[in-house]
């Protein structure tokens, strides 16, 4: 599978990312509901198909699954994202140390401040940002950034030098997004100009575009600012279909 580079982070990722957080919050998700061994097997299967980017989060409860699967495929062969909901220096620092244990790794590739909902986050959560910067300096993480659930917070991410990676909600109908597709695309272009790495979520509109997944995936991959997309998958059949559509898109560009 073709690789994308997540902007100034310099991290190379598969264009399709395995999302482990469908309906995820409170320590569970549709993926973790599969059970430890079943999700490990599915992650390894996806990796064998070229999906070497895996998205996790503290709130999904997916760290043990991702960590164990990474041991199977080789930790050096997969890019792992996690997310912290802590909002101060000590909380984020403690989270990262715990993530390293839960993922059984010496370094998490990307850690994001999870689910920002106000545009004052660069001032309000400076301590959390400093903790991530210090963790990067210490080699505990490779890159840091944000995921947003608010248009103002999303715009602020495009203006903040500290941000290296953004997880952005984007699909062609505007479902479960922070603004209209046109509004979001403009901000994505601003992020691209800042060399911020972006991977897209809610690509199929939280299931509302399941009737046309192929077009939903290819619409987002057509956006120049998008380096990868994360899609929640719960079966080998879904992996096969999504991998096929991503590879079809790459073939059309070749």
PDB file of N, CA and C in Angstrom, residues 113-202:
ATOM      1  N   UNK A 113      -3.885  15.255  21.886  1.00  0.00           N
ATOM      2  CA  UNK A 113      -4.864  15.729  22.853  1.00  0.00           C
ATOM      3  C   UNK A 113      -6.238  15.402  22.287  1.00  0.00           C
ATOM      4  N   UNK A 114      -7.010  14.632  23.013  1.00  0.00           N
ATOM      5  CA  UNK A 114      -8.217  14.021  22.486  1.00  0.00           C
ATOM      6  C   UNK A 114      -9.438  14.930  22.640  1.00  0.00           C
ATOM      7  N   UNK A 115     -10.162  15.098  21.535  1.00  0.00           N
ATOM      8  CA  UNK A 115     -11.509  15.669  21.563  1.00  0.00           C
ATOM      9  C   UNK A 115     -11.550  17.092  22.139  1.00  0.00           C
ATOM     10  N   UNK A 116     -10.824  18.009  21.480  1.00  0.00           N
ATOM     11  CA  UNK A 116     -10.848  19.410  21.901  1.00  0.00           C
ATOM     12  C   UNK A 116     -12.142  20.070  21.418  1.00  0.00           C
ATOM     13  N   UNK A 117     -12.778  20.849  22.297  1.00  0.00           N
ATOM     14  CA  UNK A 117     -14.103  21.382  21.979  1.00  0.00           C
ATOM     15  C   UNK A 117     -14.210  22.894  22.139  1.00  0.00           C
ATOM     16  N   UNK A 118     -13.087  23.591  22.428  1.00  0.00           N
ATOM     17  CA  UNK A 118     -13.116  25.050  22.527  1.00  0.00           C
ATOM     18  C   UNK A 118     -11.869  25.631  21.887  1.00  0.00           C
ATOM     19  N   UNK A 119     -12.007  26.851  21.351  1.00  0.00           N
ATOM     20  CA  UNK A 119     -10.900  27.434  20.600  1.00  0.00           C
ATOM     21  C   UNK A 119      -9.809  28.032  21.489  1.00  0.00           C
ATOM     22  N   UNK A 120     -10.017  28.010  22.808  1.00  0.00           N
ATOM     23  CA  UNK A 120      -8.990  28.557  23.698  1.00  0.00           C
ATOM     24  C   UNK A 120      -8.003  27.491  24.174  1.00  0.00           C
ATOM     25  N   UNK A 121      -8.023  26.318  23.556  1.00  0.00           N
ATOM     26  CA  UNK A 121      -7.210  25.212  24.058  1.00  0.00           C
ATOM     27  C   UNK A 121      -5.704  25.495  24.068  1.00  0.00           C
ATOM     28  N   UNK A 122      -5.131  26.285  23.115  1.00  0.00           N
ATOM     29  CA  UNK A 122      -3.679  26.503  23.196  1.00  0.00           C
ATOM     30  C   UNK A 122      -3.248  27.264  24.459  1.00  0.00           C
ATOM     31  N   UNK A 123      -4.131  28.089  24.998  1.00  0.00           N
ATOM     32  CA  UNK A 123      -3.826  28.801  26.247  1.00  0.00           C
ATOM     33  C   UNK A 123      -4.233  27.972  27.463  1.00  0.00           C
ATOM     34  N   UNK A 124      -5.401  27.396  27.396  1.00  0.00           N
ATOM     35  CA  UNK A 124      -5.951  26.694  28.545  1.00  0.00           C
ATOM     36  C   UNK A 124      -5.195  25.413  28.859  1.00  0.00           C
ATOM     37  N   UNK A 125      -4.692  24.743  27.818  1.00  0.00           N
ATOM     38  CA  UNK A 125      -4.059  23.438  28.008  1.00  0.00           C
ATOM     39  C   UNK A 125      -2.563  23.488  27.705  1.00  0.00           C
ATOM     40  N   UNK A 126      -1.939  24.623  27.978  1.00  0.00           N
ATOM     41  CA  UNK A 126      -0.504  24.780  27.724  1.00  0.00           C
ATOM     42  C   UNK A 126       0.315  23.741  28.497  1.00  0.00           C
ATOM     43  N   UNK A 127      -0.106  23.427  29.705  1.00  0.00           N
ATOM     44  CA  UNK A 127       0.614  22.426  30.474  1.00  0.00           C
ATOM     45  C   UNK A 127       0.595  21.065  29.802  1.00  0.00           C
ATOM     46  N   UNK A 128      -0.551  20.691  29.251  1.00  0.00           N
ATOM     47  CA  UNK A 128      -0.665  19.413  28.539  1.00  0.00           C
ATOM     48  C   UNK A 128       0.224  19.402  27.302  1.00  0.00           C
ATOM     49  N   UNK A 129       0.246  20.529  26.597  1.00  0.00           N
ATOM     50  CA  UNK A 129       1.100  20.636  25.414  1.00  0.00           C
ATOM     51  C   UNK A 129       2.578  20.523  25.788  1.00  0.00           C
ATOM     52  N   UNK A 130       2.964  21.185  26.880  1.00  0.00           N
ATOM     53  CA  UNK A 130       4.350  21.116  27.335  1.00  0.00           C
ATOM     54  C   UNK A 130       4.733  19.691  27.721  1.00  0.00           C
ATOM     55  N   UNK A 131       3.795  18.959  28.325  1.00  0.00           N
ATOM     56  CA  UNK A 131       4.075  17.576  28.694  1.00  0.00           C
ATOM     57  C   UNK A 131       4.347  16.721  27.465  1.00  0.00           C
ATOM     58  N   UNK A 132       3.579  16.945  26.409  1.00  0.00           N
ATOM     59  CA  UNK A 132       3.803  16.203  25.165  1.00  0.00           C
ATOM     60  C   UNK A 132       5.123  16.604  24.514  1.00  0.00           C
ATOM     61  N   UNK A 133       5.451  17.894  24.556  1.00  0.00           N
ATOM     62  CA  UNK A 133       6.736  18.344  24.021  1.00  0.00           C
ATOM     63  C   UNK A 133       7.899  17.707  24.779  1.00  0.00           C
ATOM     64  N   UNK A 134       7.783  17.656  26.094  1.00  0.00           N
ATOM     65  CA  UNK A 134       8.841  17.063  26.915  1.00  0.00           C
ATOM     66  C   UNK A 134       8.946  15.559  26.667  1.00  0.00           C
ATOM     67  N   UNK A 135       7.796  14.905  26.469  1.00  0.00           N
ATOM     68  CA  UNK A 135       7.814  13.471  26.176  1.00  0.00           C
ATOM     69  C   UNK A 135       8.495  13.197  24.836  1.00  0.00           C
ATOM     70  N   UNK A 136       8.281  14.079  23.884  1.00  0.00           N
ATOM     71  CA  UNK A 136       8.969  13.936  22.598  1.00  0.00           C
ATOM     72  C   UNK A 136      10.471  14.120  22.777  1.00  0.00           C
ATOM     73  N   UNK A 137      10.860  15.129  23.530  1.00  0.00           N
ATOM     74  CA  UNK A 137      12.269  15.385  23.784  1.00  0.00           C
ATOM     75  C   UNK A 137      12.929  14.192  24.480  1.00  0.00           C
ATOM     76  N   UNK A 138      12.180  13.515  25.331  1.00  0.00           N
ATOM     77  CA  UNK A 138      12.700  12.362  26.073  1.00  0.00           C
ATOM     78  C   UNK A 138      12.654  11.073  25.264  1.00  0.00           C
ATOM     79  N   UNK A 139      12.072  11.114  24.062  1.00  0.00           N
ATOM     80  CA  UNK A 139      12.002   9.930  23.224  1.00  0.00           C
ATOM     81  C   UNK A 139      10.859   8.994  23.558  1.00  0.00           C
ATOM     82  N   UNK A 140       9.889   9.468  24.368  1.00  0.00           N
ATOM     83  CA  UNK A 140       8.748   8.628  24.715  1.00  0.00           C
ATOM     84  C   UNK A 140       7.676   8.639  23.622  1.00  0.00           C
ATOM     85  N   UNK A 141       7.633   9.722  22.862  1.00  0.00           N
ATOM     86  CA  UNK A 141       6.751   9.815  21.701  1.00  0.00           C
ATOM     87  C   UNK A 141       7.546  10.421  20.546  1.00  0.00           C
ATOM     88  N   UNK A 142       7.049  10.240  19.335  1.00  0.00           N
ATOM     89  CA  UNK A 142       7.733  10.810  18.172  1.00  0.00           C
ATOM     90  C   UNK A 142       7.080  12.101  17.701  1.00  0.00           C
ATOM     91  N   UNK A 143       5.797  12.260  17.959  1.00  0.00           N
ATOM     92  CA  UNK A 143       5.088  13.434  17.453  1.00  0.00           C
ATOM     93  C   UNK A 143       3.847  13.671  18.301  1.00  0.00           C
ATOM     94  N   UNK A 144       3.314  14.915  18.218  1.00  0.00           N
ATOM     95  CA  UNK A 144       2.136  15.259  19.002  1.00  0.00           C
ATOM     96  C   UNK A 144       1.197  16.130  18.183  1.00  0.00           C
ATOM     97  N   UNK A 145      -0.049  16.163  18.639  1.00  0.00           N
ATOM     98  CA  UNK A 145      -1.048  16.968  17.931  1.00  0.00           C
ATOM     99  C   UNK A 145      -2.392  16.900  18.626  1.00  0.00           C
ATOM    100  N   UNK A 146      -3.469  17.003  17.841  1.00  0.00           N
ATOM    101  CA  UNK A 146      -4.809  17.123  18.412  1.00  0.00           C
ATOM    102  C   UNK A 146      -5.848  16.400  17.565  1.00  0.00           C
ATOM    103  N   UNK A 147      -6.941  16.050  18.220  1.00  0.00           N
ATOM    104  CA  UNK A 147      -8.191  15.743  17.519  1.00  0.00           C
ATOM    105  C   UNK A 147      -9.233  16.725  18.026  1.00  0.00           C
ATOM    106  N   UNK A 148     -10.097  17.190  17.137  1.00  0.00           N
ATOM    107  CA  UNK A 148     -11.039  18.261  17.480  1.00  0.00           C
ATOM    108  C   UNK A 148     -12.477  17.832  17.229  1.00  0.00           C
ATOM    109  N   UNK A 149     -13.369  18.334  18.069  1.00  0.00           N
ATOM    110  CA  UNK A 149     -14.802  18.143  17.874  1.00  0.00           C
ATOM    111  C   UNK A 149     -15.503  19.493  17.981  1.00  0.00           C
ATOM    112  N   UNK A 150     -14.901  20.493  17.349  1.00  0.00           N
ATOM    113  CA  UNK A 150     -15.434  21.856  17.384  1.00  0.00           C
ATOM    114  C   UNK A 150     -14.729  22.648  16.290  1.00  0.00           C
ATOM    115  N   UNK A 151     -15.488  23.466  15.550  1.00  0.00           N
ATOM    116  CA  UNK A 151     -14.896  24.195  14.433  1.00  0.00           C
ATOM    117  C   UNK A 151     -13.832  25.191  14.893  1.00  0.00           C
ATOM    118  N   UNK A 152     -14.118  25.941  15.965  1.00  0.00           N
ATOM    119  CA  UNK A 152     -13.151  26.912  16.453  1.00  0.00           C
ATOM    120  C   UNK A 152     -11.862  26.249  16.908  1.00  0.00           C
ATOM    121  N   UNK A 153     -11.978  25.112  17.613  1.00  0.00           N
ATOM    122  CA  UNK A 153     -10.789  24.370  18.042  1.00  0.00           C
ATOM    123  C   UNK A 153     -10.003  23.874  16.845  1.00  0.00           C
ATOM    124  N   UNK A 154     -10.709  23.455  15.814  1.00  0.00           N
ATOM    125  CA  UNK A 154     -10.087  22.943  14.589  1.00  0.00           C
ATOM    126  C   UNK A 154      -9.329  24.060  13.864  1.00  0.00           C
ATOM    127  N   UNK A 155      -9.956  25.219  13.746  1.00  0.00           N
ATOM    128  CA  UNK A 155      -9.294  26.365  13.112  1.00  0.00           C
ATOM    129  C   UNK A 155      -8.039  26.734  13.896  1.00  0.00           C
ATOM    130  N   UNK A 156      -8.136  26.737  15.217  1.00  0.00           N
ATOM    131  CA  UNK A 156      -6.988  27.087  16.052  1.00  0.00           C
ATOM    132  C   UNK A 156      -5.834  26.118  15.829  1.00  0.00           C
ATOM    133  N   UNK A 157      -6.149  24.857  15.577  1.00  0.00           N
ATOM    134  CA  UNK A 157      -5.099  23.866  15.308  1.00  0.00           C
ATOM    135  C   UNK A 157      -4.308  24.220  14.058  1.00  0.00           C
ATOM    136  N   UNK A 158      -4.979  24.818  13.077  1.00  0.00           N
ATOM    137  CA  UNK A 158      -4.304  25.188  11.832  1.00  0.00           C
ATOM    138  C   UNK A 158      -3.387  26.389  12.010  1.00  0.00           C
ATOM    139  N   UNK A 159      -3.502  27.088  13.153  1.00  0.00           N
ATOM    140  CA  UNK A 159      -2.727  28.309  13.400  1.00  0.00           C
ATOM    141  C   UNK A 159      -1.653  28.124  14.476  1.00  0.00           C
ATOM    142  N   UNK A 160      -1.562  26.930  15.010  1.00  0.00           N
ATOM    143  CA  UNK A 160      -0.705  26.684  16.170  1.00  0.00           C
ATOM    144  C   UNK A 160       0.535  25.911  15.752  1.00  0.00           C
ATOM    145  N   UNK A 161       1.696  26.544  15.852  1.00  0.00           N
ATOM    146  CA  UNK A 161       2.950  25.926  15.407  1.00  0.00           C
ATOM    147  C   UNK A 161       3.233  24.603  16.101  1.00  0.00           C
ATOM    148  N   UNK A 162       2.821  24.474  17.350  1.00  0.00           N
ATOM    149  CA  UNK A 162       3.076  23.258  18.130  1.00  0.00           C
ATOM    150  C   UNK A 162       2.453  22.013  17.489  1.00  0.00           C
ATOM    151  N   UNK A 163       1.375  22.191  16.773  1.00  0.00           N
ATOM    152  CA  UNK A 163       0.628  21.051  16.212  1.00  0.00           C
ATOM    153  C   UNK A 163       1.404  20.432  15.052  1.00  0.00           C
ATOM    154  N   UNK A 164       1.649  19.137  15.161  1.00  0.00           N
ATOM    155  CA  UNK A 164       2.345  18.404  14.106  1.00  0.00           C
ATOM    156  C   UNK A 164       1.415  17.461  13.351  1.00  0.00           C
ATOM    157  N   UNK A 165       0.412  16.923  14.049  1.00  0.00           N
ATOM    158  CA  UNK A 165      -0.527  15.970  13.455  1.00  0.00           C
ATOM    159  C   UNK A 165      -1.935  16.302  13.930  1.00  0.00           C
ATOM    160  N   UNK A 166      -2.890  16.227  13.006  1.00  0.00           N
ATOM    161  CA  UNK A 166      -4.299  16.448  13.337  1.00  0.00           C
ATOM    162  C   UNK A 166      -5.126  15.266  12.837  1.00  0.00           C
ATOM    163  N   UNK A 167      -6.021  14.808  13.688  1.00  0.00           N
ATOM    164  CA  UNK A 167      -7.046  13.845  13.288  1.00  0.00           C
ATOM    165  C   UNK A 167      -8.309  14.646  13.021  1.00  0.00           C
ATOM    166  N   UNK A 168      -8.737  14.675  11.756  1.00  0.00           N
ATOM    167  CA  UNK A 168      -9.785  15.598  11.312  1.00  0.00           C
ATOM    168  C   UNK A 168     -11.033  14.857  10.845  1.00  0.00           C
ATOM    169  N   UNK A 169     -12.189  15.345  11.239  1.00  0.00           N
ATOM    170  CA  UNK A 169     -13.455  14.752  10.800  1.00  0.00           C
ATOM    171  C   UNK A 169     -13.822  15.319   9.427  1.00  0.00           C
ATOM    172  N   UNK A 170     -13.935  14.424   8.436  1.00  0.00           N
ATOM    173  CA  UNK A 170     -14.199  14.872   7.070  1.00  0.00           C
ATOM    174  C   UNK A 170     -14.914  13.784   6.270  1.00  0.00           C
ATOM    175  N   UNK A 171     -16.009  14.170   5.600  1.00  0.00           N
ATOM    176  CA  UNK A 171     -16.688  13.313   4.627  1.00  0.00           C
ATOM    177  C   UNK A 171     -17.500  14.199   3.693  1.00  0.00           C
ATOM    178  N   UNK A 172     -17.953  13.645   2.604  1.00  0.00           N
ATOM    179  CA  UNK A 172     -18.551  14.489   1.564  1.00  0.00           C
ATOM    180  C   UNK A 172     -19.941  15.021   1.904  1.00  0.00           C
ATOM    181  N   UNK A 173     -20.612  14.465   2.913  1.00  0.00           N
ATOM    182  CA  UNK A 173     -21.945  14.938   3.282  1.00  0.00           C
ATOM    183  C   UNK A 173     -21.947  15.828   4.525  1.00  0.00           C
ATOM    184  N   UNK A 174     -20.834  15.940   5.215  1.00  0.00           N
ATOM    185  CA  UNK A 174     -20.778  16.769   6.408  1.00  0.00           C
ATOM    186  C   UNK A 174     -21.321  16.130   7.658  1.00  0.00           C
ATOM    187  N   UNK A 175     -21.497  14.822   7.647  1.00  0.00           N
ATOM    188  CA  UNK A 175     -22.009  14.131   8.833  1.00  0.00           C
ATOM    189  C   UNK A 175     -20.953  14.106   9.944  1.00  0.00           C
ATOM    190  N   UNK A 176     -21.406  14.384  11.182  1.00  0.00           N
ATOM    191  CA  UNK A 176     -20.535  14.275  12.361  1.00  0.00           C
ATOM    192  C   UNK A 176     -19.227  15.035  12.178  1.00  0.00           C
ATOM    193  N   UNK A 177     -19.308  16.227  11.578  1.00  0.00           N
ATOM    194  CA  UNK A 177     -18.131  17.046  11.323  1.00  0.00           C
ATOM    195  C   UNK A 177     -18.191  18.341  12.120  1.00  0.00           C
ATOM    196  N   UNK A 178     -17.105  19.098  12.060  1.00  0.00           N
ATOM    197  CA  UNK A 178     -17.015  20.357  12.801  1.00  0.00           C
ATOM    198  C   UNK A 178     -17.507  21.552  11.991  1.00  0.00           C
ATOM    199  N   UNK A 179     -17.858  21.322  10.746  1.00  0.00           N
ATOM    200  CA  UNK A 179     -18.345  22.370   9.852  1.00  0.00           C
ATOM    201  C   UNK A 179     -18.789  21.732   8.564  1.00  0.00           C
ATOM    202  N   UNK A 180     -19.134  22.547   7.577  1.00  0.00           N
ATOM    203  CA  UNK A 180     -19.494  22.013   6.275  1.00  0.00           C
ATOM    204  C   UNK A 180     -18.243  21.478   5.585  1.00  0.00           C
ATOM    205  N   UNK A 181     -18.406  20.602   4.593  1.00  0.00           N
ATOM    206  CA  UNK A 181     -17.223  20.142   3.859  1.00  0.00           C
ATOM    207  C   UNK A 181     -16.378  21.287   3.315  1.00  0.00           C
ATOM    208  N   UNK A 182     -17.000  22.316   2.761  1.00  0.00           N
ATOM    209  CA  UNK A 182     -16.232  23.441   2.219  1.00  0.00           C
ATOM    210  C   UNK A 182     -15.446  24.154   3.312  1.00  0.00           C
ATOM    211  N   UNK A 183     -16.072  24.358   4.473  1.00  0.00           N
ATOM    212  CA  UNK A 183     -15.380  25.018   5.585  1.00  0.00           C
ATOM    213  C   UNK A 183     -14.193  24.188   6.058  1.00  0.00           C
ATOM    214  N   UNK A 184     -14.411  22.902   6.200  1.00  0.00           N
ATOM    215  CA  UNK A 184     -13.350  22.026   6.697  1.00  0.00           C
ATOM    216  C   UNK A 184     -12.217  21.921   5.688  1.00  0.00           C
ATOM    217  N   UNK A 185     -12.546  21.828   4.420  1.00  0.00           N
ATOM    218  CA  UNK A 185     -11.506  21.725   3.384  1.00  0.00           C
ATOM    219  C   UNK A 185     -10.625  22.971   3.381  1.00  0.00           C
ATOM    220  N   UNK A 186     -11.211  24.133   3.602  1.00  0.00           N
ATOM    221  CA  UNK A 186     -10.408  25.358   3.656  1.00  0.00           C
ATOM    222  C   UNK A 186      -9.408  25.295   4.808  1.00  0.00           C
ATOM    223  N   UNK A 187      -9.865  24.820   5.962  1.00  0.00           N
ATOM    224  CA  UNK A 187      -8.962  24.698   7.104  1.00  0.00           C
ATOM    225  C   UNK A 187      -7.901  23.635   6.827  1.00  0.00           C
ATOM    226  N   UNK A 188      -8.290  22.550   6.193  1.00  0.00           N
ATOM    227  CA  UNK A 188      -7.312  21.514   5.824  1.00  0.00           C
ATOM    228  C   UNK A 188      -6.231  22.081   4.918  1.00  0.00           C
ATOM    229  N   UNK A 189      -6.627  22.947   4.008  1.00  0.00           N
ATOM    230  CA  UNK A 189      -5.642  23.575   3.126  1.00  0.00           C
ATOM    231  C   UNK A 189      -4.691  24.469   3.924  1.00  0.00           C
ATOM    232  N   UNK A 190      -5.240  25.151   4.934  1.00  0.00           N
ATOM    233  CA  UNK A 190      -4.386  25.967   5.803  1.00  0.00           C
ATOM    234  C   UNK A 190      -3.406  25.083   6.578  1.00  0.00           C
ATOM    235  N   UNK A 191      -3.870  23.933   7.023  1.00  0.00           N
ATOM    236  CA  UNK A 191      -2.991  22.995   7.713  1.00  0.00           C
ATOM    237  C   UNK A 191      -1.898  22.490   6.787  1.00  0.00           C
ATOM    238  N   UNK A 192      -2.282  22.206   5.562  1.00  0.00           N
ATOM    239  CA  UNK A 192      -1.304  21.738   4.583  1.00  0.00           C
ATOM    240  C   UNK A 192      -0.221  22.791   4.365  1.00  0.00           C
ATOM    241  N   UNK A 193      -0.627  24.051   4.312  1.00  0.00           N
ATOM    242  CA  UNK A 193       0.344  25.138   4.135  1.00  0.00           C
ATOM    243  C   UNK A 193       1.273  25.252   5.338  1.00  0.00           C
ATOM    244  N   UNK A 194       0.819  24.821   6.507  1.00  0.00           N
ATOM    245  CA  UNK A 194       1.638  24.814   7.728  1.00  0.00           C
ATOM    246  C   UNK A 194       2.437  23.517   7.866  1.00  0.00           C
ATOM    247  N   UNK A 195       2.323  22.640   6.886  1.00  0.00           N
ATOM    248  CA  UNK A 195       2.996  21.337   6.889  1.00  0.00           C
ATOM    249  C   UNK A 195       2.577  20.477   8.082  1.00  0.00           C
ATOM    250  N   UNK A 196       1.304  20.576   8.437  1.00  0.00           N
ATOM    251  CA  UNK A 196       0.731  19.741   9.487  1.00  0.00           C
ATOM    252  C   UNK A 196       0.251  18.444   8.853  1.00  0.00           C
ATOM    253  N   UNK A 197       0.628  17.328   9.442  1.00  0.00           N
ATOM    254  CA  UNK A 197       0.127  16.042   8.966  1.00  0.00           C
ATOM    255  C   UNK A 197      -1.331  15.865   9.347  1.00  0.00           C
ATOM    256  N   UNK A 198      -2.142  15.370   8.424  1.00  0.00           N
ATOM    257  CA  UNK A 198      -3.569  15.196   8.689  1.00  0.00           C
ATOM    258  C   UNK A 198      -4.011  13.799   8.265  1.00  0.00           C
ATOM    259  N   UNK A 199      -4.699  13.128   9.177  1.00  0.00           N
ATOM    260  CA  UNK A 199      -5.408  11.922   8.749  1.00  0.00           C
ATOM    261  C   UNK A 199      -6.877  12.068   9.099  1.00  0.00           C
ATOM    262  N   UNK A 200      -7.725  11.581   8.212  1.00  0.00           N
ATOM    263  CA  UNK A 200      -9.150  11.836   8.296  1.00  0.00           C
ATOM    264  C   UNK A 200      -9.902  10.752   9.041  1.00  0.00           C
ATOM    265  N   UNK A 201     -10.878  11.169   9.828  1.00  0.00           N
ATOM    266  CA  UNK A 201     -11.809  10.237  10.476  1.00  0.00           C
ATOM    267  C   UNK A 201     -13.234  10.614  10.083  1.00  0.00           C
ATOM    268  N   UNK A 202     -14.176   9.793  10.487  1.00  0.00           N
ATOM    269  CA  UNK A 202     -15.590   9.948  10.114  1.00  0.00           C
ATOM    270  C   UNK A 202     -15.732  10.000   8.585  1.00  0.00           C
TER     271      UNK A 202
END
